[in-house]
């Protein structure tokens, strides 16, 4: 897995969390992931779909593939037995399946072939999963927020604990998302995370100002997966 941030960048993000939490009783957890899923099911689906597509086209238009196969054997006007036809069709399907499946081991190809809705759902599911493990109900007032960035999918999510969700509409986090992704798209990942943390901290400070007896209950450091 590639490392997207240097030690200096990690320090910047950690300091941004500490600064934001100085004004709020809320707790901010940051996670940077290379990807949110392996998408092996999608790769297999594409391979199977294109293999069946090739077989369907061969059934609808059999002459071109038969002529091509005959040319490989220097045989023209050949008479093919049913067994040979089925063998050729099977070979075409298997070859197509393997080629498409192997091509998707190239990340650029695999992620280009994943539908946006699938990426969105998988990123959200993984963000919620990390939130349940690392932040949900782990603070005294249930005021944890997870800021999650998934690089391969070019997507981010903000997941808040139930106490925060009752007071803050999901749309409010939109500004934090925009500010974060603007910097990330420029290649400044640390700057994007810092901007997102700043905006999330401002929202938390408005609704959950820091109390005198407040304690730091969750780690401030960035979790890079």
Coordinates of C-alpha atoms in Angstrom, one line a residue:
X1 CA 0.0 0.0 0.0
X2 CA 1.4 3.4 -0.9
X3 CA 2.1 6.0 1.8
X4 CA 0.5 9.3 0.8
X5 CA 1.8 11.5 3.6
X6 CA 5.2 12.2 5.2
X7 CA 5.8 12.4 8.9
X8 CA 5.6 16.1 8.6
X9 CA 2.2 15.9 7.0
X10 CA 1.0 13.5 9.7
X11 CA 2.2 16.1 12.3
X12 CA 0.2 18.8 10.5
X13 CA -3.0 16.8 10.6
X14 CA -2.5 15.8 14.3
X15 CA -1.9 19.4 15.2
X16 CA -5.0 20.5 13.3
X17 CA -7.1 18.0 15.3
X18 CA -5.7 19.2 18.5
X19 CA -6.4 22.8 17.6
X20 CA -9.9 22.1 16.5
X21 CA -10.6 20.2 19.7
X22 CA -9.5 23.1 21.9
X23 CA -12.8 24.8 21.1
X24 CA -15.2 21.8 21.4
X25 CA -16.0 18.8 23.5
X26 CA -16.4 16.8 20.3
X27 CA -13.7 14.4 19.2
X28 CA -12.4 14.2 15.6
X29 CA -10.9 11.0 14.2
X30 CA -9.2 11.1 10.8
X31 CA -8.7 8.1 8.5
X32 CA -6.8 8.1 5.2
X33 CA -7.3 4.9 3.1
X34 CA -5.7 3.9 -0.1
X35 CA -9.0 2.2 -1.2
X36 CA -12.2 1.1 0.5
X37 CA -12.6 -2.3 -1.1
X38 CA -10.9 -4.8 -3.4
X39 CA -13.8 -4.9 -5.8
X40 CA -13.1 -8.5 -6.8
X41 CA -16.8 -9.1 -7.3
X42 CA -17.0 -6.2 -9.8
X43 CA -13.9 -7.5 -11.6
X44 CA -15.4 -11.0 -11.9
X45 CA -18.8 -9.5 -13.0
X46 CA -17.2 -7.6 -15.8
X47 CA -15.2 -10.6 -17.0
X48 CA -18.3 -12.8 -17.0
X49 CA -20.4 -10.1 -18.7
X50 CA -18.0 -9.5 -21.5
X51 CA -17.4 -13.2 -22.0
X52 CA -21.1 -13.8 -22.4
X53 CA -21.3 -10.7 -24.7
X54 CA -18.7 -12.2 -27.0
X55 CA -20.5 -15.5 -27.0
X56 CA -23.8 -13.8 -27.8
X57 CA -22.2 -11.8 -30.7
X58 CA -20.6 -15.0 -32.0
X59 CA -24.0 -16.7 -32.0
X60 CA -25.7 -13.8 -33.8
X61 CA -22.8 -13.3 -36.3
X62 CA -21.0 -16.6 -36.6
X63 CA -19.3 -16.2 -40.0
X64 CA -16.5 -13.7 -39.0
X65 CA -15.2 -15.7 -36.1
X66 CA -15.4 -19.0 -38.1
X67 CA -13.6 -17.4 -41.0
X68 CA -10.9 -16.0 -38.7
X69 CA -10.4 -19.4 -37.0
X70 CA -10.2 -21.1 -40.4
X71 CA -7.6 -18.6 -41.6
X72 CA -5.4 -19.5 -38.6
X73 CA -5.3 -23.0 -39.9
X74 CA -5.0 -22.1 -43.5
X75 CA -8.3 -23.8 -44.1
X76 CA -11.0 -22.2 -46.3
X77 CA -14.6 -23.3 -46.8
X78 CA -14.2 -25.7 -43.9
X79 CA -17.1 -27.8 -42.6
X80 CA -17.2 -27.5 -38.9
X81 CA -18.7 -30.2 -36.7
X82 CA -21.0 -29.2 -33.8
X83 CA -18.4 -30.2 -31.4
X84 CA -15.8 -28.0 -33.1
X85 CA -18.1 -25.0 -33.1
X86 CA -18.9 -25.4 -29.4
X87 CA -15.2 -25.8 -28.7
X88 CA -14.4 -22.6 -30.5
X89 CA -17.2 -20.7 -28.8
X90 CA -16.0 -22.0 -25.4
X91 CA -12.4 -21.0 -26.2
X92 CA -13.6 -17.5 -27.1
X93 CA -15.6 -17.1 -23.9
X94 CA -12.8 -18.4 -21.7
X95 CA -10.1 -16.3 -23.4
X96 CA -12.3 -13.1 -23.1
X97 CA -13.0 -13.9 -19.4
X98 CA -9.3 -14.3 -18.6
X99 CA -8.1 -11.3 -20.5
X100 CA -10.7 -9.0 -18.9
X101 CA -10.1 -10.4 -15.5
X102 CA -6.3 -10.1 -15.7
X103 CA -6.5 -6.5 -17.1
X104 CA -8.3 -5.5 -14.0
X105 CA -5.3 -6.3 -11.9
X106 CA -4.1 -3.0 -13.2
X107 CA -5.6 -0.5 -10.7
X108 CA -6.2 2.2 -13.3
X109 CA -8.3 -0.2 -15.4
X110 CA -10.1 -1.7 -12.4
X111 CA -11.2 1.6 -10.9
X112 CA -12.2 3.0 -14.3
X113 CA -14.6 0.1 -14.7
X114 CA -16.2 0.4 -11.3
X115 CA -19.6 2.2 -11.5
X116 CA -19.7 5.5 -9.4
X117 CA -22.7 4.3 -7.3
X118 CA -20.7 1.2 -6.3
X119 CA -17.7 3.3 -5.3
X120 CA -19.9 5.7 -3.3
X121 CA -21.7 2.9 -1.5
X122 CA -18.5 1.0 -0.7
X123 CA -16.7 4.1 0.6
X124 CA -19.7 5.0 2.8
X125 CA -19.9 1.4 4.1
X126 CA -16.2 1.4 4.9
X127 CA -16.4 4.8 6.6
X128 CA -19.3 3.6 8.8
X129 CA -17.4 0.4 9.6
X130 CA -14.3 2.4 10.7
X131 CA -16.5 4.8 12.7
X132 CA -18.2 1.9 14.6
X133 CA -14.8 0.5 15.5
X134 CA -12.9 3.7 16.3
X135 CA -15.3 6.4 17.3
X136 CA -19.0 5.4 17.8
X137 CA -20.1 5.6 21.4
X138 CA -16.5 5.8 22.6
X139 CA -16.8 9.4 24.0
X140 CA -18.6 10.4 27.2
X141 CA -21.2 12.5 25.4
X142 CA -21.2 10.5 22.2
X143 CA -19.7 13.4 20.2
X144 CA -17.3 11.6 17.9
X145 CA -16.8 12.5 14.3
X146 CA -14.9 10.5 11.7
X147 CA -13.4 12.2 8.7
X148 CA -12.6 9.6 6.1
X149 CA -10.8 10.0 2.8
X150 CA -10.4 7.2 0.3
X151 CA -7.8 8.0 -2.4
X152 CA -8.5 5.5 -5.2
X153 CA -12.2 6.3 -5.3
X154 CA -11.6 10.0 -4.9
X155 CA -14.3 10.2 -2.3
X156 CA -14.6 11.4 1.3
X157 CA -17.2 10.8 4.0
X158 CA -18.0 12.5 7.3
X159 CA -19.7 10.2 9.9
X160 CA -21.0 11.6 13.2
X161 CA -22.1 10.0 16.5
X162 CA -25.8 10.0 17.3
X163 CA -25.7 13.1 19.6
X164 CA -24.1 15.2 16.9
X165 CA -26.5 13.8 14.2
X166 CA -29.5 14.9 16.2
X167 CA -28.3 18.6 16.2
X168 CA -26.4 18.8 12.9
X169 CA -28.0 18.2 9.5
X170 CA -25.8 16.1 7.1
X171 CA -25.9 19.0 4.6
X172 CA -23.9 21.1 7.1
X173 CA -20.8 18.9 6.5
X174 CA -20.9 19.9 2.8
X175 CA -18.6 22.9 3.3
X176 CA -16.0 20.8 5.0
X177 CA -16.2 18.2 2.2
X178 CA -15.8 20.9 -0.5
X179 CA -12.9 22.6 1.3
X180 CA -11.1 19.3 1.8
X181 CA -11.5 17.9 -1.7
X182 CA -10.5 21.2 -3.3
X183 CA -7.1 20.8 -1.8
X184 CA -6.8 17.1 -2.3
X185 CA -7.5 17.6 -6.0
X186 CA -4.6 19.9 -6.1
X187 CA -2.4 17.2 -4.7
X188 CA -2.2 18.7 -1.2
X189 CA -3.7 15.8 0.8
X190 CA -2.5 17.1 4.2
X191 CA -3.8 20.5 3.4
X192 CA -7.2 19.0 2.4
X193 CA -7.4 17.1 5.7
X194 CA -6.4 20.2 7.7
X195 CA -9.2 22.2 5.9
X196 CA -11.8 19.5 6.6
X197 CA -10.8 19.2 10.2
X198 CA -10.9 23.0 10.6
X199 CA -14.5 23.2 9.2
X200 CA -15.7 20.1 11.2
X201 CA -14.2 21.7 14.4
X202 CA -16.0 24.9 13.7
X203 CA -19.3 23.1 13.5
X204 CA -18.6 21.1 16.6
X205 CA -17.6 24.2 18.5
X206 CA -20.9 25.9 17.7
X207 CA -23.0 23.1 18.9
X208 CA -20.7 21.4 21.5
X209 CA -18.4 24.1 23.0
X210 CA -15.6 22.8 25.1
X211 CA -16.3 22.2 28.8
X212 CA -13.8 23.0 31.6
X213 CA -13.6 19.3 32.6
X214 CA -13.3 18.1 29.0
X215 CA -10.8 15.3 28.4
X216 CA -9.3 14.0 25.2
X217 CA -10.9 10.6 24.7
X218 CA -9.9 9.6 21.2
X219 CA -6.4 9.7 19.5
X220 CA -5.6 12.9 17.5
X221 CA -3.2 11.2 15.1
X222 CA -4.2 10.4 11.5
X223 CA -4.8 6.7 10.8
X224 CA -3.4 5.8 7.4
X225 CA -4.5 2.5 6.0

